[in-house]
mmCIF file of C-alpha atoms in Angstrom:
data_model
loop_
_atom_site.group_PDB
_atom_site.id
_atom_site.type_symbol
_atom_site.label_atom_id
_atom_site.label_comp_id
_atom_site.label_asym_id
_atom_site.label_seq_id
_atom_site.Cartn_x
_atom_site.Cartn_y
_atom_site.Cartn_z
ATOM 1 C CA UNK A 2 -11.242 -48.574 4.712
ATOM 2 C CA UNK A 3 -12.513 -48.549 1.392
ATOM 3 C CA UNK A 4 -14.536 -45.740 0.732
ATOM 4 C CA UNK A 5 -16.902 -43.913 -1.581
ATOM 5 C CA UNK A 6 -16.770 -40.435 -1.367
ATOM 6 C CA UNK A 7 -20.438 -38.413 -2.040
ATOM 7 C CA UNK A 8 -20.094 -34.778 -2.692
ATOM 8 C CA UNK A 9 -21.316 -31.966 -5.294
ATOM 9 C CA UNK A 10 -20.161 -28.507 -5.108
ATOM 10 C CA UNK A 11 -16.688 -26.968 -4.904
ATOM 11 C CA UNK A 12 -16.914 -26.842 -0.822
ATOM 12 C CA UNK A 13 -16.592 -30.522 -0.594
ATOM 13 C CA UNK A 14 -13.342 -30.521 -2.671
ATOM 14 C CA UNK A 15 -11.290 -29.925 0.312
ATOM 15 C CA UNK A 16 -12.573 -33.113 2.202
ATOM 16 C CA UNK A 17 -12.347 -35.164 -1.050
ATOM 17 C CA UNK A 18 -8.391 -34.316 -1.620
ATOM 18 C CA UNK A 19 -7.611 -35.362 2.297
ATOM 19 C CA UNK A 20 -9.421 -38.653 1.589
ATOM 20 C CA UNK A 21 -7.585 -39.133 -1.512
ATOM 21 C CA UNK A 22 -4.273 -38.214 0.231
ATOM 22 C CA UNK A 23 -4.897 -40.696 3.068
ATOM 23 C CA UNK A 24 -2.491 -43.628 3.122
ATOM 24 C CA UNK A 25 -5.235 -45.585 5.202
ATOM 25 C CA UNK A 26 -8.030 -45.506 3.141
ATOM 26 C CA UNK A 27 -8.483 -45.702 -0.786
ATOM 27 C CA UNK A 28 -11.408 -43.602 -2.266
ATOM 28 C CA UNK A 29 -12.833 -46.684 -4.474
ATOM 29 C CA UNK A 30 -15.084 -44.054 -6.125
ATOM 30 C CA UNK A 31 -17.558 -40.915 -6.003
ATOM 31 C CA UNK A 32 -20.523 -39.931 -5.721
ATOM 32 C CA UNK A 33 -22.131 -36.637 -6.909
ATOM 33 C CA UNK A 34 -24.933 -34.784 -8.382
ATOM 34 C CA UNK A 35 -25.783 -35.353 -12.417
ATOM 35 C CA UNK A 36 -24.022 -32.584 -14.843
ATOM 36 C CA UNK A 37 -25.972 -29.263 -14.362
ATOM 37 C CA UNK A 38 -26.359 -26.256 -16.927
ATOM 38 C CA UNK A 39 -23.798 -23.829 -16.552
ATOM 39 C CA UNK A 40 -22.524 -20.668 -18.097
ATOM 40 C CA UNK A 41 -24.245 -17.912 -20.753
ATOM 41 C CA UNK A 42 -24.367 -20.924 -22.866
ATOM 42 C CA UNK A 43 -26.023 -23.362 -20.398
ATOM 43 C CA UNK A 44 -24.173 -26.417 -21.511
ATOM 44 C CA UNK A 45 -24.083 -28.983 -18.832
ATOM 45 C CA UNK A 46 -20.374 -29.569 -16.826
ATOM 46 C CA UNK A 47 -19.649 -31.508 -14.184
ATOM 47 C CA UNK A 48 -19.973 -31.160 -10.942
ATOM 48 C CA UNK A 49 -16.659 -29.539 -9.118
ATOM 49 C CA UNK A 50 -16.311 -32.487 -6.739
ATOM 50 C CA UNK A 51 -16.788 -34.797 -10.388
ATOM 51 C CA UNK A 52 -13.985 -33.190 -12.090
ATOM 52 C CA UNK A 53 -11.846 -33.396 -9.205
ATOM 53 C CA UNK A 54 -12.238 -37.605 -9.117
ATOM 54 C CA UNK A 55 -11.761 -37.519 -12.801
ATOM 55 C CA UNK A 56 -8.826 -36.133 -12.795
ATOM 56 C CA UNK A 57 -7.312 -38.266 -9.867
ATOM 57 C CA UNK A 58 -8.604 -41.304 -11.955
ATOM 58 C CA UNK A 59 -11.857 -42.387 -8.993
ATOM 59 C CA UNK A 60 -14.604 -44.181 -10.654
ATOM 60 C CA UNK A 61 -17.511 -41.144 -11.067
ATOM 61 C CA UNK A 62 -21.206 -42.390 -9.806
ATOM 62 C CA UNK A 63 -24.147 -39.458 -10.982
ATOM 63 C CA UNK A 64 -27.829 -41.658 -10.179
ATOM 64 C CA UNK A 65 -30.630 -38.786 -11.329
ATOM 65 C CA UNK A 66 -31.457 -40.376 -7.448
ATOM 66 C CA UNK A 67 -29.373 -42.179 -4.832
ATOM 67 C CA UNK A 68 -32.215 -44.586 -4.781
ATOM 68 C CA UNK A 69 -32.281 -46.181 -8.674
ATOM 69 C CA UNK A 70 -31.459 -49.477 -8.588
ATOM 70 C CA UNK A 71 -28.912 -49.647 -11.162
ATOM 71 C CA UNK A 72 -26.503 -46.885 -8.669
ATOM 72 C CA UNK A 73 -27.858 -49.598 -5.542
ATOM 73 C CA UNK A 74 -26.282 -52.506 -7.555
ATOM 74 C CA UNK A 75 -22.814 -50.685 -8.336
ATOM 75 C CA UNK A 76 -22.923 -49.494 -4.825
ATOM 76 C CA UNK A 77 -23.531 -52.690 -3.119
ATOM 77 C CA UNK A 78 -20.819 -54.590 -5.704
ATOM 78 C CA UNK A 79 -18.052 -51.889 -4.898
ATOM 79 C CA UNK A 80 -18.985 -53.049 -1.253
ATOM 80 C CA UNK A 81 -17.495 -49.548 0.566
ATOM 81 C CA UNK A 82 -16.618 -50.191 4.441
ATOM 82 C CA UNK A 83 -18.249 -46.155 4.573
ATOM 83 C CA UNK A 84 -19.577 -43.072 2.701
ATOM 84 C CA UNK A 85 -18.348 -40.001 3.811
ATOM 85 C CA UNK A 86 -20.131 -37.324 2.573
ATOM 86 C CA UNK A 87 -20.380 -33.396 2.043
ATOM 87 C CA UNK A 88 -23.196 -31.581 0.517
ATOM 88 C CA UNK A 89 -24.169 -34.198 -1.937
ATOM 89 C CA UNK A 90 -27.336 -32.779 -2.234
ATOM 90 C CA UNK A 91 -29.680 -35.649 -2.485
ATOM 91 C CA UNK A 92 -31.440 -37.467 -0.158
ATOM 92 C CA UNK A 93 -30.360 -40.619 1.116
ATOM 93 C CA UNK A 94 -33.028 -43.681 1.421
ATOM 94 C CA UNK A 95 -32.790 -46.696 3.551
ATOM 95 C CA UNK A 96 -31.663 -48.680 0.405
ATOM 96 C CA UNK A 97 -28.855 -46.852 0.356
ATOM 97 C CA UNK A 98 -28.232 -46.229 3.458
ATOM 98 C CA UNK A 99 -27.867 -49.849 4.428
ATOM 99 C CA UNK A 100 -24.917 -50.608 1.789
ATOM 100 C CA UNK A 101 -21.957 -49.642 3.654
ATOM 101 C CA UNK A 102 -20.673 -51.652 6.968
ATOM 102 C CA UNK A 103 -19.965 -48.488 8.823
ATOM 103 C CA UNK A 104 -22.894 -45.982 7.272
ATOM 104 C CA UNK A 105 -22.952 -43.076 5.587
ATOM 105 C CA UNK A 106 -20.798 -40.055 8.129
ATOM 106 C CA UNK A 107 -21.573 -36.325 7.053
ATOM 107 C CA UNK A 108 -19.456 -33.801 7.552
ATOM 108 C CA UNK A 109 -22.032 -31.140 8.197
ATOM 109 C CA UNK A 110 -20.793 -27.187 8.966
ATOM 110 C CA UNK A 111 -22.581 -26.382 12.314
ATOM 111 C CA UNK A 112 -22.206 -26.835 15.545
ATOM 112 C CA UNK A 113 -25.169 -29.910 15.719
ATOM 113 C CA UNK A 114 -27.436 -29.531 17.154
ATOM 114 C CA UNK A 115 -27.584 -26.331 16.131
ATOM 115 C CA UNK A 116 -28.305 -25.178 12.623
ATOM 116 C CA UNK A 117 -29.671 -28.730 11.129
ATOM 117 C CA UNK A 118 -30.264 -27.931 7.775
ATOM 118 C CA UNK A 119 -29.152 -26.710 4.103
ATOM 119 C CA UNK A 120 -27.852 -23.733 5.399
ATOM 120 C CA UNK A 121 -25.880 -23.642 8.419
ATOM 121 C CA UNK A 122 -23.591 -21.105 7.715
ATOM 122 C CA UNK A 123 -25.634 -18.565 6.070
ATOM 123 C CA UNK A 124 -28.280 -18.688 9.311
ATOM 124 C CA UNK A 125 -25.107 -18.575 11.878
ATOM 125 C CA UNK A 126 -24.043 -15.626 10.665
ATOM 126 C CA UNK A 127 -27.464 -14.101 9.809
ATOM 127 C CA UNK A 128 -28.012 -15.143 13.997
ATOM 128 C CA UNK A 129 -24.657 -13.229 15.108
ATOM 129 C CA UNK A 130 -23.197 -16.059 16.184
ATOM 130 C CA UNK A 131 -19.751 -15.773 17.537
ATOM 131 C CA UNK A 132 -18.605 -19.480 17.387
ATOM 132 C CA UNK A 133 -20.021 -21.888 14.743
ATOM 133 C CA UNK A 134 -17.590 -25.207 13.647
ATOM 134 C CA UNK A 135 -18.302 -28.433 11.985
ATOM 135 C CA UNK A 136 -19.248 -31.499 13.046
ATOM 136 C CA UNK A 137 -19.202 -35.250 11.707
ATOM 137 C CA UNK A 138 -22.567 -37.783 12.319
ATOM 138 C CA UNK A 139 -23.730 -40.571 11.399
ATOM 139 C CA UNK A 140 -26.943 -39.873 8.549
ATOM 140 C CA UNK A 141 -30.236 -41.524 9.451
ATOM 141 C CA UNK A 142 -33.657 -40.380 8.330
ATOM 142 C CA UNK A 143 -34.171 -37.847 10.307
ATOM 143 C CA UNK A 144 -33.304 -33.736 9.320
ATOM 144 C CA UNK A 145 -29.094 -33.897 10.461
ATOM 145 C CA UNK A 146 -30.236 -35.661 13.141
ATOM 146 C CA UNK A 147 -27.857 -39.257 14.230
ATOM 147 C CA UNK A 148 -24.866 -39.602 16.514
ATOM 148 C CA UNK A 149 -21.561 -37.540 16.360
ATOM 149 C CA UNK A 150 -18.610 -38.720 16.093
ATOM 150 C CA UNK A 151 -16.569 -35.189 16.435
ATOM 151 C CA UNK A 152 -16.404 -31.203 16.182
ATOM 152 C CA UNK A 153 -14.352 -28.700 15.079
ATOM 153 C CA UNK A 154 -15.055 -25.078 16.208
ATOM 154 C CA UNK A 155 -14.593 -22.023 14.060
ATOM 155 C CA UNK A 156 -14.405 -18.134 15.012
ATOM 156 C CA UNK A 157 -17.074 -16.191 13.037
ATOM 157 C CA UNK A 158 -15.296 -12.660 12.366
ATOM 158 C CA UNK A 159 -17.085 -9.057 12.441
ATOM 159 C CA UNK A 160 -16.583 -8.759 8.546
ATOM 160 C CA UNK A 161 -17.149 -12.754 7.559
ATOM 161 C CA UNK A 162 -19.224 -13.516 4.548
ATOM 162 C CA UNK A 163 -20.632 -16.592 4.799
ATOM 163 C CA UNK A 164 -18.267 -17.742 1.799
ATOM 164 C CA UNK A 165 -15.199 -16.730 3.653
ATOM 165 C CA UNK A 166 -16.921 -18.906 7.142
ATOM 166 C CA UNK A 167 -17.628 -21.599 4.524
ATOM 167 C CA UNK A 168 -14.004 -21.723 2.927
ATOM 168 C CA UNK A 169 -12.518 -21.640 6.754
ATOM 169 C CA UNK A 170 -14.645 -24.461 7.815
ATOM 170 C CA UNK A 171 -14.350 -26.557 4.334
ATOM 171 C CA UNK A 172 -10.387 -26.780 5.355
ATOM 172 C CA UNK A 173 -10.790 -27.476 8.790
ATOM 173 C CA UNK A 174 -13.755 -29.891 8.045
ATOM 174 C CA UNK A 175 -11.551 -31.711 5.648
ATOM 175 C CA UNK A 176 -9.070 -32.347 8.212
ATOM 176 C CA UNK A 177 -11.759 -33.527 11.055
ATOM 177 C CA UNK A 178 -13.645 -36.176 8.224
ATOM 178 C CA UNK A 179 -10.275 -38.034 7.877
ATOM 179 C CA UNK A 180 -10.033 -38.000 11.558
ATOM 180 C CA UNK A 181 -12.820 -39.064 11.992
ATOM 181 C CA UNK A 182 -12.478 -42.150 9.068
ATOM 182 C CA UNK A 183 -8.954 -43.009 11.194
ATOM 183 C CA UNK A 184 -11.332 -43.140 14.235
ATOM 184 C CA UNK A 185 -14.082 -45.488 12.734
ATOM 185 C CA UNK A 186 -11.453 -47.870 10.874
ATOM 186 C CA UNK A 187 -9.377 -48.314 14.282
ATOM 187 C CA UNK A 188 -12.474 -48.717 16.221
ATOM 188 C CA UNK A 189 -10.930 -45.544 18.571
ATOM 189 C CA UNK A 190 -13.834 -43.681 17.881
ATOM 190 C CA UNK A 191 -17.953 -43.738 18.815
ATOM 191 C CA UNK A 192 -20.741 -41.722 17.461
ATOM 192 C CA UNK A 193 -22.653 -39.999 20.925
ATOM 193 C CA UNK A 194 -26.289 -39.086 20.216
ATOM 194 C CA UNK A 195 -27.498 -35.240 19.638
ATOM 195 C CA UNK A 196 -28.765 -33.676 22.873
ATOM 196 C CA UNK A 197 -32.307 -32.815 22.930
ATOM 197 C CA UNK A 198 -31.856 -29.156 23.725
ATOM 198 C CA UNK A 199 -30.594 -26.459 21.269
ATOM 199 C CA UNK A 200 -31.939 -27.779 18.238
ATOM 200 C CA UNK A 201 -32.116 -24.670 15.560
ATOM 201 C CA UNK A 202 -33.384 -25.056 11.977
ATOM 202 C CA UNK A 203 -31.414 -23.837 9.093
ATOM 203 C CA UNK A 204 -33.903 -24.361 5.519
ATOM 204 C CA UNK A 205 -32.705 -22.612 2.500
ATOM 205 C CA UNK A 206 -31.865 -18.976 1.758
ATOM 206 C CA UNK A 207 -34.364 -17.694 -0.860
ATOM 207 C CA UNK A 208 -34.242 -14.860 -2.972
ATOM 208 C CA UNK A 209 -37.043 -12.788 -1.372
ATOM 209 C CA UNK A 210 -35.383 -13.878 2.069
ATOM 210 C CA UNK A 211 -32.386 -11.497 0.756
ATOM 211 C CA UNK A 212 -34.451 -8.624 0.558
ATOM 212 C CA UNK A 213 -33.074 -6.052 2.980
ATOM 213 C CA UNK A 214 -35.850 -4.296 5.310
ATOM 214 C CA UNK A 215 -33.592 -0.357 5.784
ATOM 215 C CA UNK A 216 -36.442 -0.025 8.960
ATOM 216 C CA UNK A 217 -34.359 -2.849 10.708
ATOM 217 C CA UNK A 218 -31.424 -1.668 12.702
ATOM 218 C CA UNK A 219 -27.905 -1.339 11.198
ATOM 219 C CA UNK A 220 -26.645 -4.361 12.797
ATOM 220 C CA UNK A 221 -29.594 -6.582 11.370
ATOM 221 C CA UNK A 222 -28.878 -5.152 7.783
ATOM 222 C CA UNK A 223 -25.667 -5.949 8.174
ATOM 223 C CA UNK A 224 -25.874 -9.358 8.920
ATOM 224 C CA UNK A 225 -27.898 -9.895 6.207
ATOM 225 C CA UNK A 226 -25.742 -8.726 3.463
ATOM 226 C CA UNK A 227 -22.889 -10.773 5.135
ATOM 227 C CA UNK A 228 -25.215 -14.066 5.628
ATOM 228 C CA UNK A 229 -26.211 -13.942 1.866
ATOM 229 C CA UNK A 230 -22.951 -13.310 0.468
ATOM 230 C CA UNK A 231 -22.225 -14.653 -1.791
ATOM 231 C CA UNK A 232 -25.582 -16.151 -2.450
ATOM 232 C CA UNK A 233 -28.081 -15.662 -2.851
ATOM 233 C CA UNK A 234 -26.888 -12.173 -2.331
ATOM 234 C CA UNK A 235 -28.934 -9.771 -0.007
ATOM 235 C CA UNK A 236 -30.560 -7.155 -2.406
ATOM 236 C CA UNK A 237 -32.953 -3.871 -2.541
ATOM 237 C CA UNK A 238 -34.729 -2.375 -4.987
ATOM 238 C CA UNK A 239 -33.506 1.256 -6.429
ATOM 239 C CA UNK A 240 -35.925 2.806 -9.510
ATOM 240 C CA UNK A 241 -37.857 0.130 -9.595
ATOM 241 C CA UNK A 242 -35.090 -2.460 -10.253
ATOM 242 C CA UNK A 243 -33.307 -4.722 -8.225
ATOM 243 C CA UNK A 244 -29.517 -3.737 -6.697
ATOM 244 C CA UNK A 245 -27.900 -6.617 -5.463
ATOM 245 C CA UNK A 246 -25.126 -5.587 -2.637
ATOM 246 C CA UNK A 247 -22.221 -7.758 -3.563
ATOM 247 C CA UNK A 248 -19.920 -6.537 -0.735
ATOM 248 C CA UNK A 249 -20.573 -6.309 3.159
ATOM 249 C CA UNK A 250 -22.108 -2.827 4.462
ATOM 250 C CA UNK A 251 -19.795 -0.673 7.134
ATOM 251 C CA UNK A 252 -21.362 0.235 10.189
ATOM 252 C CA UNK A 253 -21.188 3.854 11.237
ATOM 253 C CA UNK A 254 -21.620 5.003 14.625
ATOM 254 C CA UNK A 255 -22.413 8.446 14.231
ATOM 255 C CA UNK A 256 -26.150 9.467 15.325
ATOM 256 C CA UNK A 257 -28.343 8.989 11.599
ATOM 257 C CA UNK A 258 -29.365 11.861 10.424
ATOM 258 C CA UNK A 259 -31.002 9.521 7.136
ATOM 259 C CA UNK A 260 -34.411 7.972 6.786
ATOM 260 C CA UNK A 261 -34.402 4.144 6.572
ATOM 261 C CA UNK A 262 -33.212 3.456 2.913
ATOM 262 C CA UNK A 263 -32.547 7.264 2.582
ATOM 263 C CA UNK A 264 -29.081 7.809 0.589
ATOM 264 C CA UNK A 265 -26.566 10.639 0.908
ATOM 265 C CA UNK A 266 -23.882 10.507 -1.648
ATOM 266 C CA UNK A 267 -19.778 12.034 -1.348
ATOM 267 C CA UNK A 268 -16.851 11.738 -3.516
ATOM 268 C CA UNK A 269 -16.107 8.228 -2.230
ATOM 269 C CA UNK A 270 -18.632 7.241 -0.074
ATOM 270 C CA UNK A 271 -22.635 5.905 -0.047
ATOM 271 C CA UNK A 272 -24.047 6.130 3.084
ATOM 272 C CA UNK A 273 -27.922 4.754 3.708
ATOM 273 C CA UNK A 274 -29.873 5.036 6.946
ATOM 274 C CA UNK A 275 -31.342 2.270 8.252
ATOM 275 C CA UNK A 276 -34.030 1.929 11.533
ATOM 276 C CA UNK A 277 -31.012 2.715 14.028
ATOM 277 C CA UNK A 278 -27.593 4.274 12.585
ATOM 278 C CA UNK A 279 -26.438 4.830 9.196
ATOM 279 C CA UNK A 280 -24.670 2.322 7.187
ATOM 280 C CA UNK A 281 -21.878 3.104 4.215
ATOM 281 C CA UNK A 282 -22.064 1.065 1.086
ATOM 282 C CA UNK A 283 -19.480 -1.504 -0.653
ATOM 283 C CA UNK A 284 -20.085 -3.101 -3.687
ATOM 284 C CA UNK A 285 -22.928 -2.879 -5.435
ATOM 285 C CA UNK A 286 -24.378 -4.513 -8.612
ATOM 286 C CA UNK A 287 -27.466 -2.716 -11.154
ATOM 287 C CA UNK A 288 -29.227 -5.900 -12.621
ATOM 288 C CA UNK A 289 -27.468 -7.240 -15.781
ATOM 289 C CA UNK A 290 -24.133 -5.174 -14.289
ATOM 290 C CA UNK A 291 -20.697 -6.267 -12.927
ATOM 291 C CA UNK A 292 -20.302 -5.645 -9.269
ATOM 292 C CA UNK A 293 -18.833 -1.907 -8.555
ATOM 293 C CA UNK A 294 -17.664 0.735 -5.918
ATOM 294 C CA UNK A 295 -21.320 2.055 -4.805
ATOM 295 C CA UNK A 296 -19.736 5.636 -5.002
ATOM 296 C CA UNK A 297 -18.857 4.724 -8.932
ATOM 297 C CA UNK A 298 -22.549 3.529 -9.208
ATOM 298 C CA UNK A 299 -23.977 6.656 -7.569
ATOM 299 C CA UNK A 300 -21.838 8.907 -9.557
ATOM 300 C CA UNK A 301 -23.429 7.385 -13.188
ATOM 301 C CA UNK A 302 -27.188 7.145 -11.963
ATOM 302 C CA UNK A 303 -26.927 11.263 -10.295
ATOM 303 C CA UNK A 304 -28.678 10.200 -7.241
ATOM 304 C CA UNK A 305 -31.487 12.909 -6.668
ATOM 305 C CA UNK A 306 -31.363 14.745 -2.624
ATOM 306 C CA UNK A 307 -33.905 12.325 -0.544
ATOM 307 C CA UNK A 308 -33.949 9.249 -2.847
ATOM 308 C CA UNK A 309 -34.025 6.012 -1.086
ATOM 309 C CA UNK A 310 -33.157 2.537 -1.648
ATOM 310 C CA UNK A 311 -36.214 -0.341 -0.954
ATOM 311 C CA UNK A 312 -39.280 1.202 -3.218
ATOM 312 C CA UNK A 313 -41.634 -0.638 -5.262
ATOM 313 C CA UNK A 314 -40.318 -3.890 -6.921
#
């Protein structure tokens, strides 16, 4: 088929290069968000999934919206027999949607129909799910809501970030988007609607949804940190400034002997209490700091006996 890939950030890189790598399909060109500010300088670069097609010489499409006519024209003139896509970013119209013989298929990273939404992963983990995958559908209007074509299912691990689960399932994702491509081209394969039950939502990780709570249980706190790692990055406030944790808490099981957001401070070691058992520190970042061992941090601010973390703003 000929194709026209739609993609923005580095996660969909993976799915682009096994497109581009297919010898039964020909990427004709791509899709992607418009260059964004970047860097202490805030000059605007392309988009990860932009620089990728550039280099393999793909025609680069980057509408302000996927529904100005002048991107509907080139669209409809490169005449693509499908769109795969993977976190484009942008909402897709009827206008556009309507182009392509066999639709627009999204390789979305949940298990659908659970976790519809921007943020699958991060929510999967912040659940304690165990299993979590991807799965490829066919976009309509509604909220990650059409037909699957097929699923790939992916351990989540005790110590997973959500940018580790993400990497995993970008690879494996890749693999099951040119499957499923083979499937629609050879006619093999049929989208099967959602079932009605186990629909979970997924919206956006915020900043103040990263703020950790040390009254919630260990486990909960945990989760968190790992869920909004590596963004937006689960943070508390010490001093009356913000302290991002950068790396995933460990659990301790001895009986807590610490208030929640209490700290006690050793040679090597941080450990906070929390509302059920205590939790020991990994990497921490100060605001307008690199990230560092939370016993280096603790040794250069002299923690004082009793000081917590999760004051006043």
């Amino acid at each position: 088929m000929r194709l026209v890939f739609a993609g923005t950030p580095e996660v969909a890189v993976p799915a682009l290069d096994a497109l581009l790598a297919s010898d039964r399909h020909e990427v004709v060109a791509v899709v992607t968000r418009p260059d964004a500010p970047a860097g202490r300088g805030r000059r605007l670069v392309a988009s990860p999934v932009a620089q990728r097609a550039e280099e393999a010489g793909v025609e680069v499409l980057k509408p302000a919206k996927p529904s100005d006519p002048d991107f509907l024209a080139r669209l409809a003139e490169i005449a693509p027999d499908c769109c795969p896509v993977v976190a484009y970013g942008a909402l897709l119209r009827p206008g556009a949607l309507e182009i392509p013989k066999h639709g627009w298929v999204n390789l979305h990273f949940s298990l659908l129909p659970a976790w519809r939404g921007a943020a699958p992963v991060q929510h999967a983990v912040l659940a304690g799910d165990e299993v979590t995958g991807a799965s490829t559908f066919l976009i309509e209007q509604g909220l990650d809501s059409g037909p699957v074509f097929g699923v790939v299912t992916e351990e989540i691990r005790p110590a997973d970030t959500s940018g580790e689960l993400l990497t995993r399932l970008s690879h494996s994702g890749a693999r099951l988007l040119a499957a499923t491509m083979d499937g629609i081209a050879d006619g093999s394969l049929h989208a099967v609607p959602q079932p009605a039950d186990g629909v979970t939502l997924a919206p956006k990780i915020n900043v103040e949804d990263a703020r950790i709570d040390w009254a919630h249980p260990a486990l909960r706190v945990d989760r968190l940190v790992r869920g909004c790692a590596p963004a937006p990055g689960a943070w508390t406030v010490f001093r009356g400034e913000r302290l991002k944790l950068s790396g995933p808490v460990r659990l301790l099981t001895a009986e807590a002997s610490l208030a929640p957001g209490e700290m006690a401070v050793a040679k090597n070691s941080v450990r906070v209490g929390t509302g059920s058992h205590e939790v020991e520190l990994g990497e921490v970042q100060p605001q307008g700091k690199k990230p560092m061992r939370a016993a280096d941090w603790a040794r250069g601010v002299r923690i004082d006996s009793g000081e917590r973390l999760g004051g006043d703003r």
